[in-house]
Amino acid sequence: MASPSLVFLRRKMLSNVLIIFLSIAQTILGMKDQNICPKNKSLFEIPGDAVLSVFLNINHGPYCNATSSTGLQEVFTASYVVHLLNKYESIPGLSLGLKIFDTCNDETTVYKQALQTTVDIECTNHYEMGILLPSEYATTLEPLRNYSVLPISTYNEQNLTRPLINLMVHYLSTRFETIDALLANHDFALNLFLDTTKEAGICVESYGDTLELDESEREAVIAVIGQRNDIRQWIERGEKMQESRKTWIALPLDGSNVDDLIPSGSYVLRTSPFNLDLLQEISSPDLFVETASNPVIHSPHLLGIGKAIAELAQLLQDLQKRNCPRGIESCAMPRFNPNSKQEMRNVDVYNALRIVPKSHSIKYIVAMKSQQEMVDMAAYRIEPANSKFRIAPESRVPKMPKLCLKKYAKNCASCANFKMKFGPRGVAKDTLDRGLLKTGNWIPIFLTVVVCGTFACGVIAVFIIYRFIVEDVLDGNPALTIVLILANVFTLQTVLLFCINDDYLGAEHLNSRKILVTSLAFGLDFSVMLTRAFFLLFSKGGVFTAHINGYLQGLMVFFMFCVQLAISIMFFAFSTDDPAVVMRSLFFVALLGYDIFLLIILFMVCFFIFQLPRNYREGKCFFGTSIGLLIAWAIWLTCFILVEPECRDTVVSFGIISTAYLIIIGILIPRTYYMVTHLARGKKFGQRFGSTDLAPDPRINTIVKQSRPFYDYVHSGGGSMTNLQVTSAYPNYYGSSSPNQKYLGQSRSPDTQRIPGYNNYGYHSEMRESRMSPVDRCNANTTYARPKCQRKRKPKDDKDCIETDVYVEGSVSTSRKSHDEIYPARPSSPRLTQTEATICEENEHDEITRITRF
C-alpha cells in the first residue's frame, strides 16, 4: 500500500499535466481563431460602419471560371449605389460597407459562403446587416433564416417582360410586315407578343416552342423570346435546317448577353453596355461614381440590386432614428431585421440617389450583328417611374407602309395572331380576365356623374321643346339652345371612352378615337357659345340688328366648328404616331389649341355682353360660365402636364366633366329658371312696362290681350307723330323677333328711322313728348303691329290680360277719327305729355280703347 506522500506526489503531477494540456489546447485554439477570422473570401469589399454581404451570380461554369457580363454589371451597380448613399450621407453618423461574394450559380457554394459569413460575424467589429442574395436561393438558406442565425434578405430583378415585348414589336413594325415564326417558352410572353403584334398590324405566320418553317424562297424572319439556353438551342436547330437564309430577332428575358449566339445579320435587344475595363481600373470612389453614373443610371439593375440596397439603407436609417436620436455614439443599435423593410417605389429610388427626373429611364438598344461586331440600330427608353413602363424611341422611324391596319387589316385574316383562339392561346385577351372597364375608384364616380349630367340635359331640352310646342311666349328662337344641349350631351359621353380598358378594344383603335371625339366635343361646345356671344354683341346698340338671323348664326357655327373638324380628322386619318403615346403626351394639348383659342375669345367677348338682359339674361350667364371654364381648363391642363402619363386619362376625364357641368350649371339651368319666371308674368305690371305715369281713372278702361309676344308690337310707320325710340323689324339676334312669325305685318314703311333700343325681356322703353304739325299725316301704307283684341272682356285677375286706365282730360272727342287722321300734337291737359307709339283702333264700336305700349 502506497504511502500518503507518494499519493500526494502523483496527484500533483497529474494536475500539472492537465494544466499544461489545457494551456496547449488554448494556444492551439487561439492560433486557429487567429487564422480563421482574418481570412476574407469576398471578391470585392467596401469598408464601412454597417456592412452588407451581397451574393451575386458573377461566374459560372463547371469550374466557376466563366465570367458573366450581367454579374459584373450588378457588381458595379451595387458599388455605385453604396458610394452614392455614402456621398450624400443618407445615414447620418454611419457609412455603408459592402462585401461581394460569388455564388458560381451553385446552391452548395451559396450555403458554404453563408456559413462562412455567419462565423465571420464573431470576428468583426462593425454593424452587421446580414446577407442579400437573389430570390432563387431563398430556399437554400431557409434553415439559417428559420433559426435567425443571420439576417437574410432577397431581391428580384425588375420584371420588364411587357415593356421589352412592346419595344421589340415597335422595332419590328419599322422593319418587317410579317414574322414567319415565333418561339417562346412561356405562355405569358407568347400571348403578349401575339396580342401586341396584332395591335401593331404585324402578321405572325406560326408560333410555338419548336421551329417549323414552310418552304419559301424569301428570307425567313424568326422571333425568339426566352432564357439564354433556350435561345441557344433554337438558333442551333434552326441554322441546321436547309431552308432559306434566316433572320433572327432575339429577346433574352433573363438579361443575359446573347451577342455570341446570334448569326450575322440578326438582331438582339440588350441593355446599354458597361465599359467594364475602365471601371475596374478606377480606384477613387468619387471618380468611380462620376464614370459609372451614366451606364448605371440607365441600367435595369438599378431597380434590382440597387433598389434592394436602397431599401435596406432606408430601414437602417429608420432604425437609427428610433434608437439613436442623439447620435450613434451614445447608443447601441439593435439586431438588424430585414423583414421589416418597406418596399420603395421606383421613383423613390431615383430620388434617394438624387438622380434628376429627366434621367429616370432604362435604356435598351436594338443591335444588329455585322460580321463579328455589333452595330446599334435603334435606342429606346423605358420610363419606370410608373407601373406600366412606357416606352419611347429616341429617334422617330417611320413604320412599314402595309401593316395590317385600317384598309390593310383584311390582308391578315389568315395570320395566326389575328385568329380567335381558345385554350392556351386565349389567356391574354380572349377571356374575361380583362374587363371592359378599367379598375379604379374613379370609374364608377365618372359614370355616375355622366348619367346625372345627361339626364339634366334631357330634362331641360324636353322643357324647352314643350314650351315651344304649346306656343308659350319664348324670348328668341331656342334652336341654338337645343344644339348646345346636344353638344353638351356628346361631351359627357366622351368620358366613356376613357373608362374603357385599352387592351379590351386595342390601344391604337381606342386612343385614336379618344383624341377625335374629345377635340370635336370641345370644339362644338365653344363654337356654339362663341356664336351666341358674338351675335349678342352685334345686337348691342342696334349694330347689325336688321341683318342678324338664324341662318347667319348657323353659318358661323359651321365655319367655327369645321376648323376643329379639319384638324381632328387630318390627324386621325394621316398621323403615323402611336395614338396611345399621343393621348398621354403634350401633343394632345397641342391638338386642343384651337379649342383653347375659342375659349379665350369667348371670355373676351363676354366682357361686353354681361349686362345685356336679352334672351333671359344670357350675357350674364355666358360671362360667369366663361370665367369658370377658364379656371377649370387652367387646372386640368396644369395637372395633365405635371402628372404621370398613366394618370392623364383621369385628368382628361375631369376636364371633360367639369366643362360639361359648368355649361349646365352656368347657362342651361339659369336660363331655364329665367324662362319659367318670365313666363309666369306676375301681378306687378309696372315692373315690366316702364315708368310711364298713367294714373288710374275709372272713366276710361283700356284692356290689352297679350296673346302674342309683347316684343312684336313694333311701330314701323314713317313720319309718325312721335319721337318714340323703336327697334328694327327683326330685333332679336336669333333671326326674328319671335318664333311666331305669323304675327308680323306684311308691309313696312321704307321711311322708318331705326333708333337703338330693345323690345324684349327686361327692356324698359322710353316715351317722349313730341310736337307734331297739324298737317303731318300718317302714311296710308303704314302697318301697325296690332294685338288680337277679343270681343269678350276678360276678368281682371287673368294673367294674360293687362289692364290700364288712362285719364283723358279736355281732349275727349265724340267724333271718330279715321285711320289716316292724325292725332292732336299736344292735348289740352298738361297731364297727357306722352303719346303712345301705336294705337289699336280696330273694333272702334267697342267702348274701350286698346293701347299697346313698350
Short mmCIF file of N, CA and C in Angstrom, two decimals, residues 427-509:
data_model
loop_
_atom_site.label_atom_id
_atom_site.label_comp_id
_atom_site.label_asym_id
_atom_site.label_seq_id
_atom_site.Cartn_x
_atom_site.Cartn_y
_atom_site.Cartn_z
N VAL A 427 -55.40 33.05 -73.30
CA VAL A 427 -55.37 33.54 -71.93
C VAL A 427 -55.06 35.02 -71.84
N ALA A 428 -54.49 35.61 -72.89
CA ALA A 428 -54.06 37.01 -72.78
C ALA A 428 -55.21 37.99 -72.95
N LYS A 429 -56.09 37.73 -73.92
CA LYS A 429 -57.13 38.70 -74.17
C LYS A 429 -58.50 38.09 -74.38
N ASP A 430 -58.57 36.86 -74.78
CA ASP A 430 -59.84 36.29 -75.20
C ASP A 430 -60.69 35.80 -74.05
N THR A 431 -60.22 35.95 -72.82
CA THR A 431 -61.02 35.57 -71.67
C THR A 431 -61.58 36.81 -71.02
N LEU A 432 -62.34 36.61 -69.95
CA LEU A 432 -62.95 37.74 -69.25
C LEU A 432 -62.04 38.32 -68.18
N ASP A 433 -60.75 37.90 -68.19
CA ASP A 433 -59.84 38.44 -67.18
C ASP A 433 -59.66 39.95 -67.36
N ARG A 434 -59.67 40.39 -68.61
CA ARG A 434 -59.57 41.81 -68.89
C ARG A 434 -60.97 42.34 -69.14
N GLY A 435 -61.52 43.05 -68.20
CA GLY A 435 -62.87 43.54 -68.33
C GLY A 435 -62.95 44.72 -69.27
N LEU A 436 -64.17 45.12 -69.56
CA LEU A 436 -64.39 46.25 -70.45
C LEU A 436 -63.93 47.55 -69.80
N LEU A 437 -64.22 47.72 -68.53
CA LEU A 437 -63.89 48.96 -67.83
C LEU A 437 -62.58 48.82 -67.07
N LYS A 438 -61.92 49.93 -66.89
CA LYS A 438 -60.69 49.96 -66.11
C LYS A 438 -60.99 49.72 -64.63
N THR A 439 -59.97 49.32 -63.93
CA THR A 439 -60.09 49.16 -62.49
C THR A 439 -59.65 50.45 -61.82
N GLY A 440 -60.46 50.94 -60.90
CA GLY A 440 -60.13 52.18 -60.22
C GLY A 440 -61.36 52.76 -59.56
N ASN A 441 -61.13 53.50 -58.50
CA ASN A 441 -62.25 54.09 -57.77
C ASN A 441 -62.93 55.22 -58.53
N TRP A 442 -62.21 55.82 -59.49
CA TRP A 442 -62.78 56.94 -60.22
C TRP A 442 -63.79 56.51 -61.27
N ILE A 443 -63.70 55.29 -61.74
CA ILE A 443 -64.54 54.87 -62.86
C ILE A 443 -66.03 54.93 -62.50
N PRO A 444 -66.48 54.30 -61.40
CA PRO A 444 -67.93 54.41 -61.08
C PRO A 444 -68.36 55.85 -60.78
N ILE A 445 -67.46 56.66 -60.23
CA ILE A 445 -67.81 58.06 -59.97
C ILE A 445 -68.03 58.80 -61.28
N PHE A 446 -67.12 58.62 -62.24
CA PHE A 446 -67.27 59.28 -63.53
C PHE A 446 -68.54 58.84 -64.24
N LEU A 447 -68.83 57.54 -64.20
CA LEU A 447 -70.03 57.05 -64.89
C LEU A 447 -71.30 57.61 -64.25
N THR A 448 -71.32 57.69 -62.93
CA THR A 448 -72.49 58.26 -62.25
C THR A 448 -72.68 59.73 -62.61
N VAL A 449 -71.60 60.48 -62.64
CA VAL A 449 -71.68 61.90 -62.98
C VAL A 449 -72.15 62.08 -64.42
N VAL A 450 -71.68 61.23 -65.32
CA VAL A 450 -72.10 61.33 -66.72
C VAL A 450 -73.60 61.07 -66.86
N VAL A 451 -74.10 60.06 -66.18
CA VAL A 451 -75.53 59.74 -66.25
C VAL A 451 -76.36 60.90 -65.70
N CYS A 452 -75.96 61.47 -64.57
CA CYS A 452 -76.72 62.59 -63.98
C CYS A 452 -76.71 63.80 -64.90
N GLY A 453 -75.56 64.12 -65.48
CA GLY A 453 -75.49 65.25 -66.38
C GLY A 453 -76.31 65.06 -67.64
N THR A 454 -76.29 63.84 -68.19
CA THR A 454 -77.10 63.56 -69.38
C THR A 454 -78.59 63.68 -69.06
N PHE A 455 -79.00 63.20 -67.91
CA PHE A 455 -80.40 63.30 -67.50
C PHE A 455 -80.82 64.76 -67.35
N ALA A 456 -79.96 65.58 -66.75
CA ALA A 456 -80.28 67.00 -66.57
C ALA A 456 -80.44 67.69 -67.93
N CYS A 457 -79.55 67.39 -68.87
CA CYS A 457 -79.66 67.99 -70.20
C CYS A 457 -80.95 67.55 -70.88
N GLY A 458 -81.31 66.29 -70.72
CA GLY A 458 -82.55 65.81 -71.32
C GLY A 458 -83.78 66.49 -70.76
N VAL A 459 -83.83 66.70 -69.46
CA VAL A 459 -84.97 67.37 -68.84
C VAL A 459 -85.09 68.81 -69.35
N ILE A 460 -83.97 69.52 -69.44
CA ILE A 460 -84.01 70.91 -69.91
C ILE A 460 -84.45 70.96 -71.37
N ALA A 461 -83.96 70.04 -72.19
CA ALA A 461 -84.35 70.04 -73.60
C ALA A 461 -85.84 69.75 -73.76
N VAL A 462 -86.37 68.81 -73.00
CA VAL A 462 -87.80 68.49 -73.07
C VAL A 462 -88.63 69.69 -72.64
N PHE A 463 -88.22 70.41 -71.61
CA PHE A 463 -88.95 71.58 -71.15
C PHE A 463 -89.00 72.66 -72.22
N ILE A 464 -87.86 72.94 -72.86
CA ILE A 464 -87.84 73.99 -73.88
C ILE A 464 -88.70 73.60 -75.07
N ILE A 465 -88.60 72.35 -75.51
CA ILE A 465 -89.41 71.90 -76.65
C ILE A 465 -90.90 71.95 -76.30
N TYR A 466 -91.24 71.56 -75.09
CA TYR A 466 -92.64 71.60 -74.68
C TYR A 466 -93.18 73.04 -74.69
N ARG A 467 -92.40 73.97 -74.16
CA ARG A 467 -92.84 75.37 -74.14
C ARG A 467 -93.01 75.92 -75.56
N PHE A 468 -92.14 75.49 -76.44
CA PHE A 468 -92.22 75.97 -77.80
C PHE A 468 -93.44 75.39 -78.52
N ILE A 469 -93.75 74.13 -78.25
CA ILE A 469 -94.88 73.49 -78.93
C ILE A 469 -96.21 74.07 -78.48
N VAL A 470 -96.32 74.35 -77.18
CA VAL A 470 -97.60 74.86 -76.66
C VAL A 470 -97.77 76.35 -76.91
N GLU A 471 -96.83 76.98 -77.65
CA GLU A 471 -96.91 78.38 -78.08
C GLU A 471 -96.89 79.34 -76.90
N ASP A 472 -96.16 79.00 -75.87
CA ASP A 472 -95.93 79.98 -74.81
C ASP A 472 -94.93 81.02 -75.32
N VAL A 473 -94.93 82.15 -74.68
CA VAL A 473 -94.02 83.21 -75.10
C VAL A 473 -92.60 82.80 -74.81
N LEU A 474 -91.74 82.76 -75.82
CA LEU A 474 -90.33 82.45 -75.65
C LEU A 474 -89.51 83.61 -76.17
N ASP A 475 -88.52 84.00 -75.43
CA ASP A 475 -87.67 85.12 -75.80
C ASP A 475 -86.59 84.62 -76.75
N GLY A 476 -86.87 84.59 -78.03
CA GLY A 476 -85.90 84.15 -79.00
C GLY A 476 -86.09 82.72 -79.45
N ASN A 477 -85.47 82.42 -80.57
CA ASN A 477 -85.55 81.08 -81.15
C ASN A 477 -84.70 80.11 -80.33
N PRO A 478 -85.24 79.01 -79.85
CA PRO A 478 -84.47 78.10 -78.99
C PRO A 478 -83.63 77.09 -79.75
N ALA A 479 -83.47 77.26 -81.06
CA ALA A 479 -82.77 76.24 -81.84
C ALA A 479 -81.33 76.06 -81.39
N LEU A 480 -80.59 77.16 -81.22
CA LEU A 480 -79.19 77.04 -80.81
C LEU A 480 -79.06 76.53 -79.38
N THR A 481 -80.06 76.80 -78.55
CA THR A 481 -80.03 76.23 -77.20
C THR A 481 -80.12 74.71 -77.26
N ILE A 482 -80.97 74.20 -78.13
CA ILE A 482 -81.07 72.74 -78.30
C ILE A 482 -79.75 72.19 -78.83
N VAL A 483 -79.13 72.91 -79.78
CA VAL A 483 -77.83 72.45 -80.30
C VAL A 483 -76.78 72.43 -79.20
N LEU A 484 -76.78 73.44 -78.34
CA LEU A 484 -75.82 73.47 -77.23
C LEU A 484 -76.07 72.32 -76.26
N ILE A 485 -77.32 71.99 -76.02
CA ILE A 485 -77.63 70.87 -75.13
C ILE A 485 -77.13 69.55 -75.73
N LEU A 486 -77.37 69.36 -77.03
CA LEU A 486 -76.91 68.14 -77.69
C LEU A 486 -75.38 68.06 -77.68
N ALA A 487 -74.72 69.19 -77.91
CA ALA A 487 -73.25 69.20 -77.86
C ALA A 487 -72.75 68.87 -76.46
N ASN A 488 -73.45 69.34 -75.45
CA ASN A 488 -73.04 69.05 -74.07
C ASN A 488 -73.23 67.58 -73.74
N VAL A 489 -74.31 66.98 -74.23
CA VAL A 489 -74.52 65.54 -74.03
C VAL A 489 -73.41 64.75 -74.72
N PHE A 490 -73.05 65.15 -75.94
CA PHE A 490 -71.96 64.50 -76.65
C PHE A 490 -70.65 64.62 -75.89
N THR A 491 -70.42 65.77 -75.28
CA THR A 491 -69.20 65.96 -74.47
C THR A 491 -69.18 65.01 -73.28
N LEU A 492 -70.30 64.84 -72.62
CA LEU A 492 -70.35 63.93 -71.48
C LEU A 492 -70.10 62.49 -71.91
N GLN A 493 -70.59 62.10 -73.07
CA GLN A 493 -70.43 60.71 -73.50
C GLN A 493 -68.99 60.36 -73.84
N THR A 494 -68.17 61.36 -74.15
CA THR A 494 -66.76 61.07 -74.46
C THR A 494 -66.02 60.51 -73.27
N VAL A 495 -66.52 60.75 -72.07
CA VAL A 495 -65.86 60.21 -70.87
C VAL A 495 -65.89 58.68 -70.89
N LEU A 496 -66.87 58.09 -71.53
CA LEU A 496 -66.99 56.63 -71.55
C LEU A 496 -65.76 55.99 -72.18
N LEU A 497 -65.18 56.62 -73.21
CA LEU A 497 -64.00 56.05 -73.85
C LEU A 497 -62.82 56.01 -72.91
N PHE A 498 -62.74 56.97 -71.99
CA PHE A 498 -61.62 57.00 -71.05
C PHE A 498 -61.81 56.00 -69.91
N CYS A 499 -62.98 55.41 -69.80
CA CYS A 499 -63.22 54.40 -68.77
C CYS A 499 -63.01 52.98 -69.29
N ILE A 500 -62.78 52.82 -70.58
CA ILE A 500 -62.63 51.50 -71.19
C ILE A 500 -61.16 51.09 -71.14
N ASN A 501 -60.93 49.83 -70.87
CA ASN A 501 -59.59 49.28 -70.83
C ASN A 501 -58.97 49.30 -72.23
N ASP A 502 -57.75 49.81 -72.34
CA ASP A 502 -57.10 49.89 -73.65
C ASP A 502 -56.91 48.52 -74.28
N ASP A 503 -56.62 47.52 -73.48
CA ASP A 503 -56.35 46.20 -74.02
C ASP A 503 -57.62 45.50 -74.51
N TYR A 504 -58.77 46.00 -74.11
CA TYR A 504 -60.01 45.32 -74.48
C TYR A 504 -60.36 45.57 -75.95
N LEU A 505 -60.21 46.81 -76.39
CA LEU A 505 -60.53 47.17 -77.78
C LEU A 505 -59.30 47.43 -78.63
N GLY A 506 -58.14 47.42 -78.02
CA GLY A 506 -56.93 47.74 -78.75
C GLY A 506 -56.48 49.16 -78.46
N ALA A 507 -55.23 49.32 -78.06
CA ALA A 507 -54.74 50.64 -77.64
C ALA A 507 -54.79 51.65 -78.77
N GLU A 508 -54.37 51.25 -79.97
CA GLU A 508 -54.35 52.21 -81.08
C GLU A 508 -55.77 52.57 -81.50
N HIS A 509 -56.63 51.59 -81.60
CA HIS A 509 -58.01 51.83 -82.02
C HIS A 509 -58.74 52.74 -81.03
#
